[in-house]
mmCIF file of C-alpha atoms in Angstrom:
data_model
loop_
_atom_site.group_PDB
_atom_site.id
_atom_site.type_symbol
_atom_site.label_atom_id
_atom_site.label_comp_id
_atom_site.label_asym_id
_atom_site.label_seq_id
_atom_site.Cartn_x
_atom_site.Cartn_y
_atom_site.Cartn_z
ATOM 1 C CA MET A 1 0.003 -0.002 0.006
ATOM 2 C CA ALA A 2 1.414 3.404 -0.970
ATOM 3 C CA TYR A 3 2.119 5.859 1.827
ATOM 4 C CA PHE A 4 1.664 9.529 0.939
ATOM 5 C CA THR A 5 2.165 12.531 3.201
ATOM 6 C CA LEU A 6 2.726 16.257 3.140
ATOM 7 C CA LYS A 7 5.995 17.322 1.485
ATOM 8 C CA PRO A 8 6.992 20.066 3.966
ATOM 9 C CA GLU A 9 6.837 19.562 7.735
ATOM 10 C CA THR A 10 4.426 22.505 8.003
ATOM 11 C CA PHE A 11 2.668 24.681 5.417
ATOM 12 C CA THR A 12 0.264 27.645 5.397
ATOM 13 C CA TRP A 13 -2.101 28.698 2.615
ATOM 14 C CA GLU A 14 -5.064 31.056 2.544
ATOM 15 C CA GLN A 15 -7.846 32.413 0.381
ATOM 16 C CA GLU A 16 -10.732 34.876 0.690
ATOM 17 C CA ILE A 17 -14.326 33.802 0.031
ATOM 18 C CA LYS A 18 -17.057 36.427 0.235
ATOM 19 C CA LYS A 19 -14.962 38.609 2.528
ATOM 20 C CA SER A 20 -14.164 35.731 4.929
ATOM 21 C CA ARG A 21 -10.497 34.701 5.235
ATOM 22 C CA PHE A 22 -9.852 30.990 5.258
ATOM 23 C CA ILE A 23 -6.320 30.090 6.398
ATOM 24 C CA VAL A 24 -5.185 26.489 6.452
ATOM 25 C CA ASN A 25 -2.176 25.378 8.493
ATOM 26 C CA PHE A 26 -0.875 21.877 7.826
ATOM 27 C CA ALA A 27 1.637 19.792 9.753
ATOM 28 C CA ARG A 28 3.056 16.316 9.670
ATOM 29 C CA PHE A 29 2.903 14.458 12.978
ATOM 30 C CA THR A 30 3.287 10.950 14.434
ATOM 31 C CA ASN A 31 1.199 11.025 17.619
ATOM 32 C CA GLU A 32 -1.973 12.651 18.922
ATOM 33 C CA GLU A 33 -0.116 14.688 21.530
ATOM 34 C CA ASP A 34 1.686 16.544 18.729
ATOM 35 C CA ALA A 35 -1.602 17.022 16.870
ATOM 36 C CA GLN A 36 -3.324 18.503 19.913
ATOM 37 C CA ALA A 37 -0.358 20.768 20.579
ATOM 38 C CA PHE A 38 -0.473 22.018 16.989
ATOM 39 C CA ILE A 39 -4.219 22.729 17.245
ATOM 40 C CA GLU A 40 -3.657 24.661 20.488
ATOM 41 C CA ARG A 41 -0.804 26.673 18.988
ATOM 42 C CA ILE A 42 -2.790 27.685 15.887
ATOM 43 C CA SER A 43 -5.855 28.494 17.994
ATOM 44 C CA LYS A 44 -3.791 30.803 20.218
ATOM 45 C CA GLN A 45 -2.153 32.380 17.181
ATOM 46 C CA HIS A 46 -5.609 33.134 15.748
ATOM 47 C CA ASP A 47 -7.524 33.660 18.987
ATOM 48 C CA LYS A 48 -9.534 36.533 17.467
ATOM 49 C CA ALA A 49 -10.849 34.357 14.633
ATOM 50 C CA ARG A 50 -14.438 33.123 14.681
ATOM 51 C CA HIS A 51 -13.462 29.472 14.083
ATOM 52 C CA ASN A 52 -10.381 27.217 14.163
ATOM 53 C CA VAL A 53 -11.570 23.956 12.616
ATOM 54 C CA PHE A 54 -9.373 20.861 12.487
ATOM 55 C CA ALA A 55 -9.188 17.413 10.953
ATOM 56 C CA TYR A 56 -6.408 14.861 11.020
ATOM 57 C CA VAL A 57 -5.482 11.299 10.071
ATOM 58 C CA LEU A 58 -2.865 9.251 11.900
ATOM 59 C CA GLY A 59 -1.267 5.936 11.010
ATOM 60 C CA ASP A 60 -0.311 4.085 7.830
ATOM 61 C CA HIS A 61 -3.949 2.992 7.451
ATOM 62 C CA ASP A 62 -5.604 6.052 9.081
ATOM 63 C CA ALA A 63 -6.433 4.050 12.202
ATOM 64 C CA ILE A 64 -7.046 7.361 14.021
ATOM 65 C CA GLN A 65 -9.295 9.984 12.428
ATOM 66 C CA ARG A 66 -10.390 13.101 14.298
ATOM 67 C CA TYR A 67 -12.202 16.320 13.427
ATOM 68 C CA SER A 68 -14.083 19.246 14.979
ATOM 69 C CA ASP A 69 -16.456 21.838 13.526
ATOM 70 C CA ASN A 70 -15.434 24.316 16.231
ATOM 71 C CA GLY A 71 -18.746 26.154 16.252
ATOM 72 C CA GLU A 72 -19.629 25.861 12.570
ATOM 73 C CA PRO A 73 -22.923 24.044 11.788
ATOM 74 C CA SER A 74 -22.494 20.279 12.261
ATOM 75 C CA GLY A 75 -21.054 18.530 9.208
ATOM 76 C CA THR A 76 -20.108 21.702 7.327
ATOM 77 C CA ALA A 77 -16.428 22.017 8.263
ATOM 78 C CA GLY A 78 -14.505 19.237 10.021
ATOM 79 C CA VAL A 79 -16.007 16.328 8.100
ATOM 80 C CA PRO A 80 -15.449 17.846 4.638
ATOM 81 C CA MET A 81 -11.853 18.593 5.635
ATOM 82 C CA LEU A 82 -11.350 15.031 6.835
ATOM 83 C CA GLU A 83 -12.785 13.645 3.584
ATOM 84 C CA VAL A 84 -10.296 15.706 1.554
ATOM 85 C CA LEU A 85 -7.391 14.269 3.554
ATOM 86 C CA LYS A 86 -8.709 10.744 3.061
ATOM 87 C CA ASN A 87 -9.497 11.197 -0.634
ATOM 88 C CA ASN A 88 -5.944 12.442 -1.223
ATOM 89 C CA GLU A 89 -4.655 9.325 0.628
ATOM 90 C CA VAL A 90 -2.351 11.353 2.864
ATOM 91 C CA HIS A 91 -1.292 9.966 6.236
ATOM 92 C CA ASP A 92 -0.020 11.499 9.487
ATOM 93 C CA VAL A 93 -1.259 14.952 8.478
ATOM 94 C CA ILE A 94 -3.291 17.534 10.360
ATOM 95 C CA ALA A 95 -5.121 20.502 8.841
ATOM 96 C CA VAL A 96 -6.382 23.449 10.908
ATOM 97 C CA VAL A 97 -8.542 25.954 9.002
ATOM 98 C CA THR A 98 -8.977 29.355 10.587
ATOM 99 C CA ARG A 99 -11.928 31.442 9.479
ATOM 100 C CA TYR A 100 -12.100 35.166 9.979
ATOM 101 C CA PHE A 101 -15.774 35.964 9.353
ATOM 102 C CA GLY A 102 -16.315 38.722 6.774
ATOM 103 C CA GLY A 103 -19.954 39.449 7.498
ATOM 104 C CA ILE A 104 -21.524 37.434 4.690
ATOM 105 C CA LYS A 105 -23.102 34.088 5.573
ATOM 106 C CA LEU A 106 -22.165 31.270 3.187
ATOM 107 C CA GLY A 107 -24.874 28.730 3.997
ATOM 108 C CA ALA A 108 -24.243 25.036 4.632
ATOM 109 C CA GLY A 109 -23.255 24.252 1.061
ATOM 110 C CA GLY A 110 -20.993 27.255 0.867
ATOM 111 C CA LEU A 111 -19.266 26.346 4.096
ATOM 112 C CA ILE A 112 -18.649 22.777 2.944
ATOM 113 C CA ARG A 113 -17.135 24.005 -0.316
ATOM 114 C CA ALA A 114 -15.045 26.656 1.468
ATOM 115 C CA TYR A 115 -13.523 24.341 4.082
ATOM 116 C CA ALA A 116 -13.019 21.394 1.737
ATOM 117 C CA GLY A 117 -11.694 23.637 -1.025
ATOM 118 C CA THR A 118 -9.242 25.404 1.273
ATOM 119 C CA VAL A 119 -7.745 22.088 2.368
ATOM 120 C CA ALA A 120 -7.701 20.658 -1.184
ATOM 121 C CA ASP A 121 -6.088 23.729 -2.716
ATOM 122 C CA GLY A 122 -3.703 24.024 0.201
ATOM 123 C CA LEU A 123 -2.550 20.427 -0.224
ATOM 124 C CA GLN A 124 -1.940 21.034 -3.923
ATOM 125 C CA ALA A 125 0.105 24.133 -3.146
ATOM 126 C CA ALA A 126 2.136 22.345 -0.493
ATOM 127 C CA GLY A 127 2.860 19.243 -2.547
ATOM 128 C CA MET A 128 2.931 15.645 -1.389
ATOM 129 C CA VAL A 129 5.521 12.892 -1.245
ATOM 130 C CA GLU A 130 5.473 9.118 -1.294
ATOM 131 C CA ARG A 131 7.426 7.380 1.439
ATOM 132 C CA LEU A 132 9.256 4.283 0.315
ATOM 133 C CA THR A 133 11.142 1.741 2.407
ATOM 134 C CA ARG A 134 14.461 0.876 0.784
ATOM 135 C CA THR A 135 17.746 -0.776 1.746
ATOM 136 C CA ALA A 136 20.687 1.613 1.970
ATOM 137 C CA VAL A 137 23.438 0.272 -0.286
ATOM 138 C CA THR A 138 26.862 1.930 -0.016
ATOM 139 C CA VAL A 139 28.714 1.685 -3.336
ATOM 140 C CA ASN A 140 32.490 2.178 -3.097
ATOM 141 C CA LEU A 141 34.235 3.018 -6.362
ATOM 142 C CA ASP A 142 37.203 4.898 -7.843
ATOM 143 C CA TYR A 143 36.842 8.580 -8.680
ATOM 144 C CA LYS A 144 37.226 7.867 -12.401
ATOM 145 C CA PHE A 145 33.917 5.949 -12.385
ATOM 146 C CA VAL A 146 31.804 8.523 -10.524
ATOM 147 C CA ASP A 147 30.411 10.405 -13.523
ATOM 148 C CA SER A 148 29.433 7.308 -15.472
ATOM 149 C CA PHE A 149 27.896 5.685 -12.384
ATOM 150 C CA GLN A 150 25.845 8.741 -11.508
ATOM 151 C CA PHE A 151 24.630 8.942 -15.127
ATOM 152 C CA TRP A 152 23.602 5.280 -14.923
ATOM 153 C CA LEU A 153 21.753 5.943 -11.658
ATOM 154 C CA ARG A 154 19.754 8.794 -13.202
ATOM 155 C CA GLU A 155 18.931 6.697 -16.253
ATOM 156 C CA HIS A 156 17.550 3.937 -13.994
ATOM 157 C CA ASP A 157 15.671 6.234 -11.526
ATOM 158 C CA PHE A 158 17.956 5.663 -8.553
ATOM 159 C CA GLN A 159 18.907 8.522 -6.217
ATOM 160 C CA VAL A 160 21.946 9.155 -4.048
ATOM 161 C CA ILE A 161 21.147 10.131 -0.462
ATOM 162 C CA ASP A 162 24.717 10.515 0.828
ATOM 163 C CA THR A 163 28.234 10.795 -0.559
ATOM 164 C CA ALA A 164 31.596 10.451 1.240
ATOM 165 C CA PHE A 165 34.995 11.232 -0.256
ATOM 166 C CA GLY A 166 38.083 9.358 0.853
ATOM 167 C CA VAL A 167 40.561 7.060 -0.892
ATOM 168 C CA GLN A 168 37.513 6.102 -2.929
ATOM 169 C CA VAL A 169 34.057 7.641 -3.287
ATOM 170 C CA ALA A 170 31.236 6.062 -1.284
ATOM 171 C CA LEU A 171 27.696 6.716 -2.542
ATOM 172 C CA VAL A 172 24.643 5.587 -0.581
ATOM 173 C CA VAL A 173 21.817 4.472 -2.868
ATOM 174 C CA PRO A 174 18.365 3.319 -1.642
ATOM 175 C CA VAL A 175 17.421 0.045 -3.386
ATOM 176 C CA ALA A 176 14.315 -2.081 -3.056
ATOM 177 C CA LYS A 177 15.137 -5.447 -1.424
ATOM 178 C CA VAL A 178 13.750 -7.390 -4.357
ATOM 179 C CA ASN A 179 16.088 -5.499 -6.717
ATOM 180 C CA LEU A 180 19.309 -5.912 -4.699
ATOM 181 C CA PRO A 181 20.772 -8.866 -6.668
ATOM 182 C CA THR A 182 20.040 -7.219 -10.052
ATOM 183 C CA PHE A 183 21.389 -3.869 -8.855
ATOM 184 C CA GLN A 184 24.681 -5.374 -7.709
ATOM 185 C CA THR A 185 25.078 -7.425 -10.921
ATOM 186 C CA ASP A 186 24.319 -4.481 -13.193
ATOM 187 C CA VAL A 187 26.668 -2.091 -11.357
ATOM 188 C CA THR A 188 29.421 -4.710 -11.231
ATOM 189 C CA ASN A 189 29.126 -5.189 -15.016
ATOM 190 C CA LEU A 190 29.001 -1.450 -15.612
ATOM 191 C CA LEU A 191 32.214 -0.829 -13.666
ATOM 192 C CA GLY A 192 34.068 -3.945 -14.794
ATOM 193 C CA GLY A 193 34.055 -5.445 -11.317
ATOM 194 C CA GLN A 194 35.944 -2.501 -9.788
ATOM 195 C CA VAL A 195 33.336 -1.828 -7.096
ATOM 196 C CA ALA A 196 32.485 -2.912 -3.558
ATOM 197 C CA PHE A 197 29.081 -2.970 -1.902
ATOM 198 C CA LYS A 198 28.006 -2.651 1.722
ATOM 199 C CA ILE A 199 24.381 -3.565 2.439
ATOM 200 C CA GLY A 200 22.999 -1.344 5.199
ATOM 201 C CA ASP A 201 19.754 -0.898 7.099
ATOM 202 C CA ASP A 202 16.315 -0.164 5.744
ATOM 203 C CA VAL A 203 15.611 3.546 5.391
ATOM 204 C CA HIS A 204 12.520 5.654 4.750
ATOM 205 C CA PHE A 205 12.991 7.459 1.482
ATOM 206 C CA GLU A 206 10.673 10.160 0.111
ATOM 207 C CA ILE A 207 10.012 11.035 -3.527
ATOM 208 C CA ASP A 208 7.643 13.649 -4.977
ATOM 209 C CA ARG A 209 4.185 12.270 -5.596
ATOM 210 C CA LYS A 210 3.524 11.867 -9.326
#
């Protein structure tokens, strides 16, 4: 199952709808204590606002789902926000939407569109990433092979997450476990056997969501 989450650790986006300001603050988190602390911080920051509505999903399979309408009519704010998070398949993300009332009532349908739209457009502006679990493979090679190896990595959609320079160059490449034998064989052939591998631990690796 793919795991998607917010690209930045926190992100703020806002829009105006019929003179009301809707400001969404996002954050990535891993436990409910952090989520509640984030809600409290945003609520204090915008303590003069009419509403600070929140929704969040926690866990790889959204085992924990919470929301609050924070004074808006029931079902017009927190639930639509939660549905946007779920429909975008993001995990471990909280959204707090602050509304500064502009004097024009939006009605139930207008509120649903405003809160859901603010979260949806905010997510798009922030960007999302896919978290992959890969094995960290350290590839040790001579300096003369670095350019050709890096070109080969780009051509085959591999990325380098760390590089160390010493007697040789050591590049750390995340590789899926199932692809380890093929990766080692292909690189060995590419470099004429003048390479050494060190298989490391599994790492979480993030790429932009396509």
